[in-house]
Structure formats: structure tokens, C-alpha cells
Short mmCIF file of C-alpha atoms in Angstrom, two decimals:
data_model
loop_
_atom_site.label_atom_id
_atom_site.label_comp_id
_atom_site.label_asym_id
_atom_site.label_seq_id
_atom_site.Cartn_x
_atom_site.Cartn_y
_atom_site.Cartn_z
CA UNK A 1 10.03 -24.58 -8.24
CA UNK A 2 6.98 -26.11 -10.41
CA UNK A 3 4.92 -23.70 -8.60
CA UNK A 4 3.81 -21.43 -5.40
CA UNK A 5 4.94 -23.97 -2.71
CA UNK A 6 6.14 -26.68 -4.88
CA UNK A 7 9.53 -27.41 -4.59
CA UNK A 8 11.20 -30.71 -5.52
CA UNK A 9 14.63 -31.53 -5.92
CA UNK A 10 15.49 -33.14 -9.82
CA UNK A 11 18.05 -34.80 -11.15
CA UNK A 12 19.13 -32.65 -14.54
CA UNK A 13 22.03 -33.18 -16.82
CA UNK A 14 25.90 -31.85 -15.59
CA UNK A 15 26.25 -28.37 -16.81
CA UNK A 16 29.16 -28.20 -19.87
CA UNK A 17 30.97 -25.14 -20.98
CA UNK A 18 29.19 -23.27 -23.63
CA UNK A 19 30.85 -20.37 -24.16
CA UNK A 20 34.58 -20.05 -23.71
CA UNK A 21 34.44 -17.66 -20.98
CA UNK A 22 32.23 -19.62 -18.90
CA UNK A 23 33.06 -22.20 -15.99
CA UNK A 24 32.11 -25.28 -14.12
CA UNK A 25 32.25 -25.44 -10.54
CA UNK A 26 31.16 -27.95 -8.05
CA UNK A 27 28.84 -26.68 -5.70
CA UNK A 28 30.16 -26.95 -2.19
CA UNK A 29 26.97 -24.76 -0.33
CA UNK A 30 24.58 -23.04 -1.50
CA UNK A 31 21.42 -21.71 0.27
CA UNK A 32 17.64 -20.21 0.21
CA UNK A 33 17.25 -16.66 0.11
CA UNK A 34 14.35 -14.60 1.34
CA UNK A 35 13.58 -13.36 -2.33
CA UNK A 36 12.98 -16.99 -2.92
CA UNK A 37 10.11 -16.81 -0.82
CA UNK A 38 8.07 -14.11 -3.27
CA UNK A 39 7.42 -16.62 -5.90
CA UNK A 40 7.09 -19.65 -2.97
CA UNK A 41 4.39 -17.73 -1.30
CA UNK A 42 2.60 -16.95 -5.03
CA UNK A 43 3.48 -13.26 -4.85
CA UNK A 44 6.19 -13.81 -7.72
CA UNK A 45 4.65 -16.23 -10.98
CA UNK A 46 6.94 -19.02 -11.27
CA UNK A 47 6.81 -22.42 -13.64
CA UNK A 48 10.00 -24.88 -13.36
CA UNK A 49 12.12 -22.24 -12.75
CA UNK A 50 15.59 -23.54 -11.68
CA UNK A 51 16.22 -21.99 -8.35
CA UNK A 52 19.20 -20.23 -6.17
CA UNK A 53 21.80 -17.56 -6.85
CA UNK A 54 23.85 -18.20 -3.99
CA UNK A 55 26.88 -20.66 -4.09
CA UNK A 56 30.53 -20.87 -3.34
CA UNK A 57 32.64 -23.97 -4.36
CA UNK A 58 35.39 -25.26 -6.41
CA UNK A 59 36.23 -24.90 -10.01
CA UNK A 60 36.01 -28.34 -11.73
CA UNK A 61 36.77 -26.72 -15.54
CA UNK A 62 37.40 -23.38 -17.49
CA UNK A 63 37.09 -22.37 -20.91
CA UNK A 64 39.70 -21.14 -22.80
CA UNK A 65 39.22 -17.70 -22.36
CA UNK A 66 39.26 -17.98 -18.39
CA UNK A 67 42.31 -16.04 -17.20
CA UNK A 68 41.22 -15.09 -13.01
CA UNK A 69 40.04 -18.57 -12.10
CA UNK A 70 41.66 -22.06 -12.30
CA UNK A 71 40.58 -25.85 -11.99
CA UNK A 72 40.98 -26.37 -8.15
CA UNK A 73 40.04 -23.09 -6.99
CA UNK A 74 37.62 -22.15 -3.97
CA UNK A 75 35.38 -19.43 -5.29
CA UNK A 76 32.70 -17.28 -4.63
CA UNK A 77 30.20 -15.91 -7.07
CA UNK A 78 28.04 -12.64 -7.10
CA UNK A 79 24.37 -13.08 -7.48
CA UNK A 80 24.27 -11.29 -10.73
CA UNK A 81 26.60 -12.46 -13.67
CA UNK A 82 28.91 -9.58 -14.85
CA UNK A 83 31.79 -8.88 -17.49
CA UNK A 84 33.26 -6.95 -14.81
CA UNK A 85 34.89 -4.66 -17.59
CA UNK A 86 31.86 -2.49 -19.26
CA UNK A 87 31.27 0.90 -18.48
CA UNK A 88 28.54 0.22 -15.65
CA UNK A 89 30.78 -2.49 -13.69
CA UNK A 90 33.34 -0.04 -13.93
CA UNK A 91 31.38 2.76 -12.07
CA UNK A 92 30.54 -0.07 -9.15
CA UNK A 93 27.81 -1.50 -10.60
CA UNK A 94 28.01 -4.32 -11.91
CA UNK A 95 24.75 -5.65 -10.86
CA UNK A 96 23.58 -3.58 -13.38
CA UNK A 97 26.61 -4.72 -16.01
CA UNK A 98 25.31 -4.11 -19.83
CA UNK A 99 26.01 -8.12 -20.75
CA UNK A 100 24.69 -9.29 -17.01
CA UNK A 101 22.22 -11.72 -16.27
CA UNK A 102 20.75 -13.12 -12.71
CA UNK A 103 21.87 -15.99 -11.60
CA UNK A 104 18.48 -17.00 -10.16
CA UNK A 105 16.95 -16.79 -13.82
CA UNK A 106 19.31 -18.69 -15.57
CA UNK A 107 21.77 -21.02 -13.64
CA UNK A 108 20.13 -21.70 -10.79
CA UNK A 109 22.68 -22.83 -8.13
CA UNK A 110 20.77 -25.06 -5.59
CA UNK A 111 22.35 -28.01 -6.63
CA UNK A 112 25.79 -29.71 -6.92
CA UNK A 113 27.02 -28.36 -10.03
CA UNK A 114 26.51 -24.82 -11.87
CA UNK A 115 28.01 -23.56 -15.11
CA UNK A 116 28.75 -19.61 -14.87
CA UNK A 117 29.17 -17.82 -17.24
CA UNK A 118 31.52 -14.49 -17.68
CA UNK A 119 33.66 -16.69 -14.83
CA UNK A 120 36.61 -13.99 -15.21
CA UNK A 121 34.04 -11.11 -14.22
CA UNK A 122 31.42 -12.90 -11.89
CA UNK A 123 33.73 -15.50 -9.60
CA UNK A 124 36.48 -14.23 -7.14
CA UNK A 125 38.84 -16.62 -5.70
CA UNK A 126 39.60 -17.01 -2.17
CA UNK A 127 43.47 -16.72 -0.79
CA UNK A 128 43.47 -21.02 -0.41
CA UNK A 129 41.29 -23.33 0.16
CA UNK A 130 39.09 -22.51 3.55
CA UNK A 131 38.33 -23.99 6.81
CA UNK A 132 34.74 -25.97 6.80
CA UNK A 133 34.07 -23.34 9.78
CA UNK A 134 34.49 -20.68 7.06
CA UNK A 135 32.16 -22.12 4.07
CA UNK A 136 28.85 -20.30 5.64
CA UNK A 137 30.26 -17.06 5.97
CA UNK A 138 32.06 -17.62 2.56
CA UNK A 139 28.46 -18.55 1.10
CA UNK A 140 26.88 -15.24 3.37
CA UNK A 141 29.29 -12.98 0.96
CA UNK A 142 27.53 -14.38 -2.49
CA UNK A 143 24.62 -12.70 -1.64
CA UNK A 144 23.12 -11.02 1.84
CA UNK A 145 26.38 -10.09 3.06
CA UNK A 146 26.97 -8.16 0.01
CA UNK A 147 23.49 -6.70 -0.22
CA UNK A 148 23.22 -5.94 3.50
CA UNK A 149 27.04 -3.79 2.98
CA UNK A 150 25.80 -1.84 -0.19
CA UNK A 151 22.61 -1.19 1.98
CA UNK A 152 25.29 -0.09 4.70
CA UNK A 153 27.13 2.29 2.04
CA UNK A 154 23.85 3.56 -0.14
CA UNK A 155 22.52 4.83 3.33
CA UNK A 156 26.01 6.47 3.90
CA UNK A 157 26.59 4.89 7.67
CA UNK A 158 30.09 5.55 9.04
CA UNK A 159 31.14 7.67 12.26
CA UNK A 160 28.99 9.88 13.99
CA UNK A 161 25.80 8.02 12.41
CA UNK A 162 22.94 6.79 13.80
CA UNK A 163 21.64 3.86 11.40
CA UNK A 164 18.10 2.40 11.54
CA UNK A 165 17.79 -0.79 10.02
CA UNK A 166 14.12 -1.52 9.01
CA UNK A 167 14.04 -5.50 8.32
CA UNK A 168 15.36 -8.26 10.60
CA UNK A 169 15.88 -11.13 8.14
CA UNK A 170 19.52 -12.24 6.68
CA UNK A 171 20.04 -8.99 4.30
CA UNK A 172 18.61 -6.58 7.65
CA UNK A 173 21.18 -8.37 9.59
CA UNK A 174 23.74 -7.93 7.63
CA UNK A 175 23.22 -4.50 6.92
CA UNK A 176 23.66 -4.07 11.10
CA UNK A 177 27.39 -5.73 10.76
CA UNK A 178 28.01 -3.66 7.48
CA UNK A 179 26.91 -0.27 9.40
CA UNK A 180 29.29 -1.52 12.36
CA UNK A 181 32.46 -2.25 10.16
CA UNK A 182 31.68 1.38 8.28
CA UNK A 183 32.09 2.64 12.17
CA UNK A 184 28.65 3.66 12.94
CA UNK A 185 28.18 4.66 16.75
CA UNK A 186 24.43 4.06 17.34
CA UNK A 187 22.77 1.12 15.39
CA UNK A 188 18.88 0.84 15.83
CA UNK A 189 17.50 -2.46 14.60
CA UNK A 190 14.08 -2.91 14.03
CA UNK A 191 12.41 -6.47 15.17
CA UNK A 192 9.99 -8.21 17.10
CA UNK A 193 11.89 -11.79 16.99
CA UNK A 194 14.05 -12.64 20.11
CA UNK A 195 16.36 -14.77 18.23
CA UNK A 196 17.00 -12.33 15.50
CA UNK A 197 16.94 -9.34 17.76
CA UNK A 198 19.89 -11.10 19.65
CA UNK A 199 21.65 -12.00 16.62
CA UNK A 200 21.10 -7.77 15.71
CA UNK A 201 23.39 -7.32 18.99
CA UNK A 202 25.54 -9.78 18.35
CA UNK A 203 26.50 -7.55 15.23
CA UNK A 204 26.46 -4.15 16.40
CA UNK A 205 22.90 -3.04 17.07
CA UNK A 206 22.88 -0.78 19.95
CA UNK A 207 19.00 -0.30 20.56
CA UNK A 208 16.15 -2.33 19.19
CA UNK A 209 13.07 -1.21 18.20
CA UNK A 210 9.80 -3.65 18.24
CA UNK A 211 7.45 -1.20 16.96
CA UNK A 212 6.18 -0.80 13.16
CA UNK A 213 4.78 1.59 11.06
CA UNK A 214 3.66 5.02 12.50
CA UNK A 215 4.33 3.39 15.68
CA UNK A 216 8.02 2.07 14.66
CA UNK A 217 8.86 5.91 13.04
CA UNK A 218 7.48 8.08 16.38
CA UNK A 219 10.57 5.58 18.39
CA UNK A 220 12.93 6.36 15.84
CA UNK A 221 11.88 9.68 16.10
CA UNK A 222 11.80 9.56 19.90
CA UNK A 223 15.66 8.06 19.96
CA UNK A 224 16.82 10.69 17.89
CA UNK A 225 15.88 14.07 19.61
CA UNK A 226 13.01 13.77 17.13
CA UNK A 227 15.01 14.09 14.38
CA UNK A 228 15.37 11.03 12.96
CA UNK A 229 18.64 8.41 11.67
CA UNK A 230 21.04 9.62 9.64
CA UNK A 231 21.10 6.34 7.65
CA UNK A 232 17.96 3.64 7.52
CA UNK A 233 18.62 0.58 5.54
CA UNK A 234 15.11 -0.96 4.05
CA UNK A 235 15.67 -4.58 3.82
CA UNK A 236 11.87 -5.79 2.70
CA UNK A 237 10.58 -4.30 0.07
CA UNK A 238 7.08 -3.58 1.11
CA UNK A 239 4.88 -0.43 0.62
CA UNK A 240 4.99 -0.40 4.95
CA UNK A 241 8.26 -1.36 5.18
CA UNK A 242 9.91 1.57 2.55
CA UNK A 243 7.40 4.44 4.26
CA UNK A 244 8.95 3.12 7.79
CA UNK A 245 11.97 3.92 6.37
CA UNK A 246 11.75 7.08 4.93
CA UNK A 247 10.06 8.56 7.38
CA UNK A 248 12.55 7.40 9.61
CA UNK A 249 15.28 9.48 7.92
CA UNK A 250 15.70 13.34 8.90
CA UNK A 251 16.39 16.01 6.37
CA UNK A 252 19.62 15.30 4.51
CA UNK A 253 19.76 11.65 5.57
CA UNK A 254 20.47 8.96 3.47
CA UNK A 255 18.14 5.65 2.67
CA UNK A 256 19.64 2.71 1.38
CA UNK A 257 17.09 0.52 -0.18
CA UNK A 258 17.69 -3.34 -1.12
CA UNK A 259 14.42 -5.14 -0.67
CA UNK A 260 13.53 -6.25 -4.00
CA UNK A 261 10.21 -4.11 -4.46
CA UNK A 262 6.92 -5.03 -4.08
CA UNK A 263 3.65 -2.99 -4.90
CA UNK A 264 5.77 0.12 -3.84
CA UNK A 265 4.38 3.69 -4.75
CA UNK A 266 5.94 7.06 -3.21
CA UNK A 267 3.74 9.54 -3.06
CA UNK A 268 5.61 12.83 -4.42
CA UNK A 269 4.54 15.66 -2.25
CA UNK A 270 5.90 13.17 0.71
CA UNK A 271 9.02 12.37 -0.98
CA UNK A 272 9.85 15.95 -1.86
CA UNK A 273 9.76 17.64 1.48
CA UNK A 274 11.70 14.92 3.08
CA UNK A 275 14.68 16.11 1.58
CA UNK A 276 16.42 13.17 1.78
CA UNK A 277 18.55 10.73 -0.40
CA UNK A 278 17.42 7.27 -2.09
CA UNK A 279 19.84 5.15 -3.51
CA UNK A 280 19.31 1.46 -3.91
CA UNK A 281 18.58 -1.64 -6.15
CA UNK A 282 20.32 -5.11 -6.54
CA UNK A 283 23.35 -4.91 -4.74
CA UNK A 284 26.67 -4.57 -6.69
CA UNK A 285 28.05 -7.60 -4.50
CA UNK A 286 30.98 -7.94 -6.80
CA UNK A 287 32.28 -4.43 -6.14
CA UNK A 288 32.55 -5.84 -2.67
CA UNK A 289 33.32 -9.55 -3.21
CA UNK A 290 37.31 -8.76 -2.44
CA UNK A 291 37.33 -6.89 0.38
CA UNK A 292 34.43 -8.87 2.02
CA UNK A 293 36.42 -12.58 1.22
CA UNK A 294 39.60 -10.88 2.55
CA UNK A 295 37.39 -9.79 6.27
CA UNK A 296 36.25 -13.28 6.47
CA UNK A 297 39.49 -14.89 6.15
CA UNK A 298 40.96 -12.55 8.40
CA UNK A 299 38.29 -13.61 11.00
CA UNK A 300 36.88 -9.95 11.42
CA UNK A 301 33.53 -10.73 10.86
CA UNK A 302 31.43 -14.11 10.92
CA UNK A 303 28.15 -13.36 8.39
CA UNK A 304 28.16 -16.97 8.57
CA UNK A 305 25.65 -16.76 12.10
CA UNK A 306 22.56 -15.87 10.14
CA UNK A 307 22.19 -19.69 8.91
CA UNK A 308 20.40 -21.15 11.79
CA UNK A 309 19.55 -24.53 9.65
CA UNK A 310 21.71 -26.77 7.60
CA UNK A 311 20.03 -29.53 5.22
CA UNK A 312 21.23 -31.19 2.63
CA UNK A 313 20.32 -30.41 -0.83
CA UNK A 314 17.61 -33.27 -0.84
CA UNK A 315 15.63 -31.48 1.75
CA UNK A 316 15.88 -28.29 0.32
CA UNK A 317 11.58 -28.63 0.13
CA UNK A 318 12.01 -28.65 4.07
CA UNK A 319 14.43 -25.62 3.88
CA UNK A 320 11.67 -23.19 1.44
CA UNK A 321 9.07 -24.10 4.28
CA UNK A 322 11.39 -23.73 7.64
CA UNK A 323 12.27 -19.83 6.42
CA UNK A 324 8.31 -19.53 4.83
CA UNK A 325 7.15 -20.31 8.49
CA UNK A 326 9.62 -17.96 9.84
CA UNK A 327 11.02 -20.64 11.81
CA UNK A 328 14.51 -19.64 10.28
CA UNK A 329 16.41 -17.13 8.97
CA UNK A 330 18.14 -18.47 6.49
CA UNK A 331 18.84 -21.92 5.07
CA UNK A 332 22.35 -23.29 4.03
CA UNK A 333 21.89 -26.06 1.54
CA UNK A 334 24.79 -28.45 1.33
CA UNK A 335 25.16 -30.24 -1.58
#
């Protein structure tokens, strides 16, 4: 990306390994994600920045310190590069892992090959080599499947909750599957888009909601016996769209916040007597990465629905505008 709405496909020189924990994979799919679409839209500065941080593929070469991974293997790869081993990844967190880096900033994995580095911490292998059927829903666990399921967790959904999910792109989405597999009984998804709204059922939601704002919290309020959710997922990261959410949440609830932040101020008297929990950030993806491979290969779940276009990595231009113009929700890029 050269700039806001400039996006060209380059040809740049095959990635080698650098350090001896890193490795090469070829990039079977990769794809756009809505965070892309800060900087596209001018909201995020951005100069030739090398773009993506979702990818799944096989690994062409290791270096000598690789133990997890081999040549030949299908893998997937969180969206954040971590040792997997320091103190923070060891709590869960390994978004936040003291030697990380993001993937987005320095690899950049829209395009056919991609050197990672820490491969031992960062890369999980799947059980064999999949299906084509199961690539998107492989690729879906890099990233907004991942994000969308520590949304699910940070908000605390499970059995006997009522989860509102405020956001109705990939990551909201997948926070409505994530917040059925935790067992939640009542799923409210918030949207004014048919196709996504019927994409929310397909994966749990039990009620939609088209309102927003004031308007979007007094429904909440009003399915809820005015109480509120127990759990509301914030999949934007707007000043509207985090407000929606907390003041969806009734006393002692739990908000699980993933949108990556934008212009967001709390004011403190508000915060304070809502009496409620925040807990968010970039999602820990590979604290799930294991458990989330193992569900897709199982066939439990099929993230793999929320790409509604497929282009090849020449058109990935085409791709940044479909999702800008809302006229998808997410883009798989094949390479």
C-alpha cells in the first residue's frame, strides 16, 4: 500500500532465512482484513507498507533451530509473531509476547511467499495436509476466527448468557460462532446488512438487532428485562461502537473488546458506575490456534463462510475496494 487507496501488487525478492529460528513457507491463501481498511481509507498513515497478516500454507524451509515445524507441512500462523515461551505467552498472551512483532508491520503475507520468524512459537501445524474445502476456514483461524473467540472468552459467554455482539463484519461474526461453541443460549447480533445478518444466524445468533447507538442500547435493553447482556463483544473500534457496547452490558457483565481502537475516550464517571468488566486488545490467536485447527478438521465449525469473494493475488487492488465499498465481508486472496 503506497498510500490511502493505492494498492498495487509488486514483484519483490523470495524471502531467505535470516535467523535460524525463522521459516519459509509458501503461501497457499491469504486474505484482506477489515483493519486493512484504516490505513486504505486514510484513517491509518501508510507509505509502501507491505501488507497482510493472514496466511496459511506449506513450509518450503526451516532453520536450524526449527524443532515444531518441518519442510512439507500445512500450517497456520497467528497474526502476531511470538516465542511462545516468555513469561507473557505463557499467561495466554502471546499477542503481547516480550520478543513479538506484527505480522502486518513486518512480513506482510499477501503474497506467495513469507519468511516468519520465531516459526517454533508463531506457526502450528495441521494433523495432514487438508481438503481445498478446508483452506478458508483454515485461513479464518489466522486471524478473525481467533479474534472473534478471545472476544467470545474476554466477554465471558458460556451457558445461561445472553451475548450481544456489536459489529457485523468477519471478527463480529465470528465472535457469534465463538459465543455459540462456549454454549451461550441467547445470541443478539447487531446489523443492518441482510447478507451478514443471515450469515449471524447461520452461526448462532438468536435475535438481531438493526438499531445503533442510543437506539441499538434501549433494544438491548428492551430484550433483556431492561437489564442488559451478560456478555457484548465490540468488534469496531469506534467511539459509537465501544459506548453501544458498554452500555449494553448490565452490572457485573463482561465486555470483550477487539476492534483495534480508534479516537476512543471513556468518560470515567460513566465507566465507574457501570460496574462492569473490560478486557480486550489484539487477540492472543495462538493460545487458540490448537484447539480452533483441531474444530475445523473435525468439521464442527466452518469460519470459512465469512469469505464471500475469492481473487487471486493479482487482483488483490479489486479485493481492498470490494470490502471498502462494503460489498464484501471479507476477501480470500489466493496466491
Amino acid at each position: 500500500m503506497h498510500a490511502a487507496g493505492d494498492v498495487r501488487v509488486e514483484e519483490r525478492e523470495d524471502p531467505k532465512i535470516i535467523e535460524p529460528t525463522d521459516a519459509i513457507i509458501r503461501v497457499t491463501a491469504s486474505c484482506i482484513c477489515g483493519s486493512d481498511l484504516w490505513p486504505y481509507r486514510g484513517l491509518e498513515p501508510v507509505k509502501d507498507q507491505v501488507m497482510g497478516h493472514e496466511y496459511v500454507g506449506v513450509v518450503e524451509e526451516i532453520g536450524p533451530e526449527v524443532k515444531n515445524v518441518k519442510v512439507g507441512d500445512f500450517v497456520v500462523g497467528s497474526f502476531v509473531i511470538s516465542d511462545n515461551t516468555c513469561e507473557i505467552c505463557r499467561s495466554g498472551y502471546q499477542s503481547r509476547c516480550v520478543h513479538g512483532e506484527f505480522v502486518a508491520a513486518t512480513v506482510g503475507t499477501q503474497s506467495d511467499k513469507a519468511r516468519i520468524p520465531l516459526a517454533d512459537g508463531t506457526l502450528v501445524a495441521t494433523p495432514g495436509q487438508p481438503d481445498p474445502g478446508l483452506i478458508p476456514s483454515l485461513l479464518a483461524a489466522s486471524d478473525v476466527l481467533g479474534t472473534g473467540w478471545f472476544a467470545a472468552v474476554a466477554a465471558d459467554a458460556g451457558p445461561g448468557k445472553t451475548v450481544a455482539v456489536v459489529g457485523d463484519g468477519a471478527v463480529g461474526l465470528m465472535g457469534v460462532l465463538a459465543a455459540k461453541q462456549l454454549g451461550a443460549g441467547r445470541i443478539i447480533a447487531m446489523s443492518r446488512n441482510p447478507q451478514r445478518q443471515e450469515l449471524a444466524r447461520f452461526y448462532g445468533a438468536t435475535d438481531i438487532v438493526q438499531e445503533r447507538g442510543d437506539e441499538g442500547v434501549a433494544k438491548i435493553k428492551e430484550l433483556t428485562n431492561g437489564l442488559g447482556a451478560h456478555s457484548v463483544i465490540e468488534a469496531v473500534g469506534t467511539q459509537e461502537s465501544m459506548m453501544q457496547a458498554i452500555r449494553s452490558t448490565r452490572p457485573g457483565g463482561h465486555v470483550g473488546f477487539v476492534g483495534v481502537a480508534h479516537d476512543v475516550e471513556l468518560p470515567g464517571l460513566e465507566l465507574f458506575f457501570a460496574d462492569i468488566h473490560l478486557h480486550g486488545g489484539p487477540a492472543p490467536v495462538r493460545r487458540f490456534l490448537p484447539d480452533l485447527i483441531q474444530l475445523i478438521w473435525d468439521r464442527k465449525i466452518d469460519p470459512g463462510k465469512v469469505f464471500d469473494l475469492t481473487l487471486p493475488l493479482e487482483e488483490a487492488a479489486e479485493g481492498y475496494k470490494a470490502m471498502d465499498e462494503r460489498r464484501a465481508i471479507k476477501v480470500l486472496l489466493t496466491a
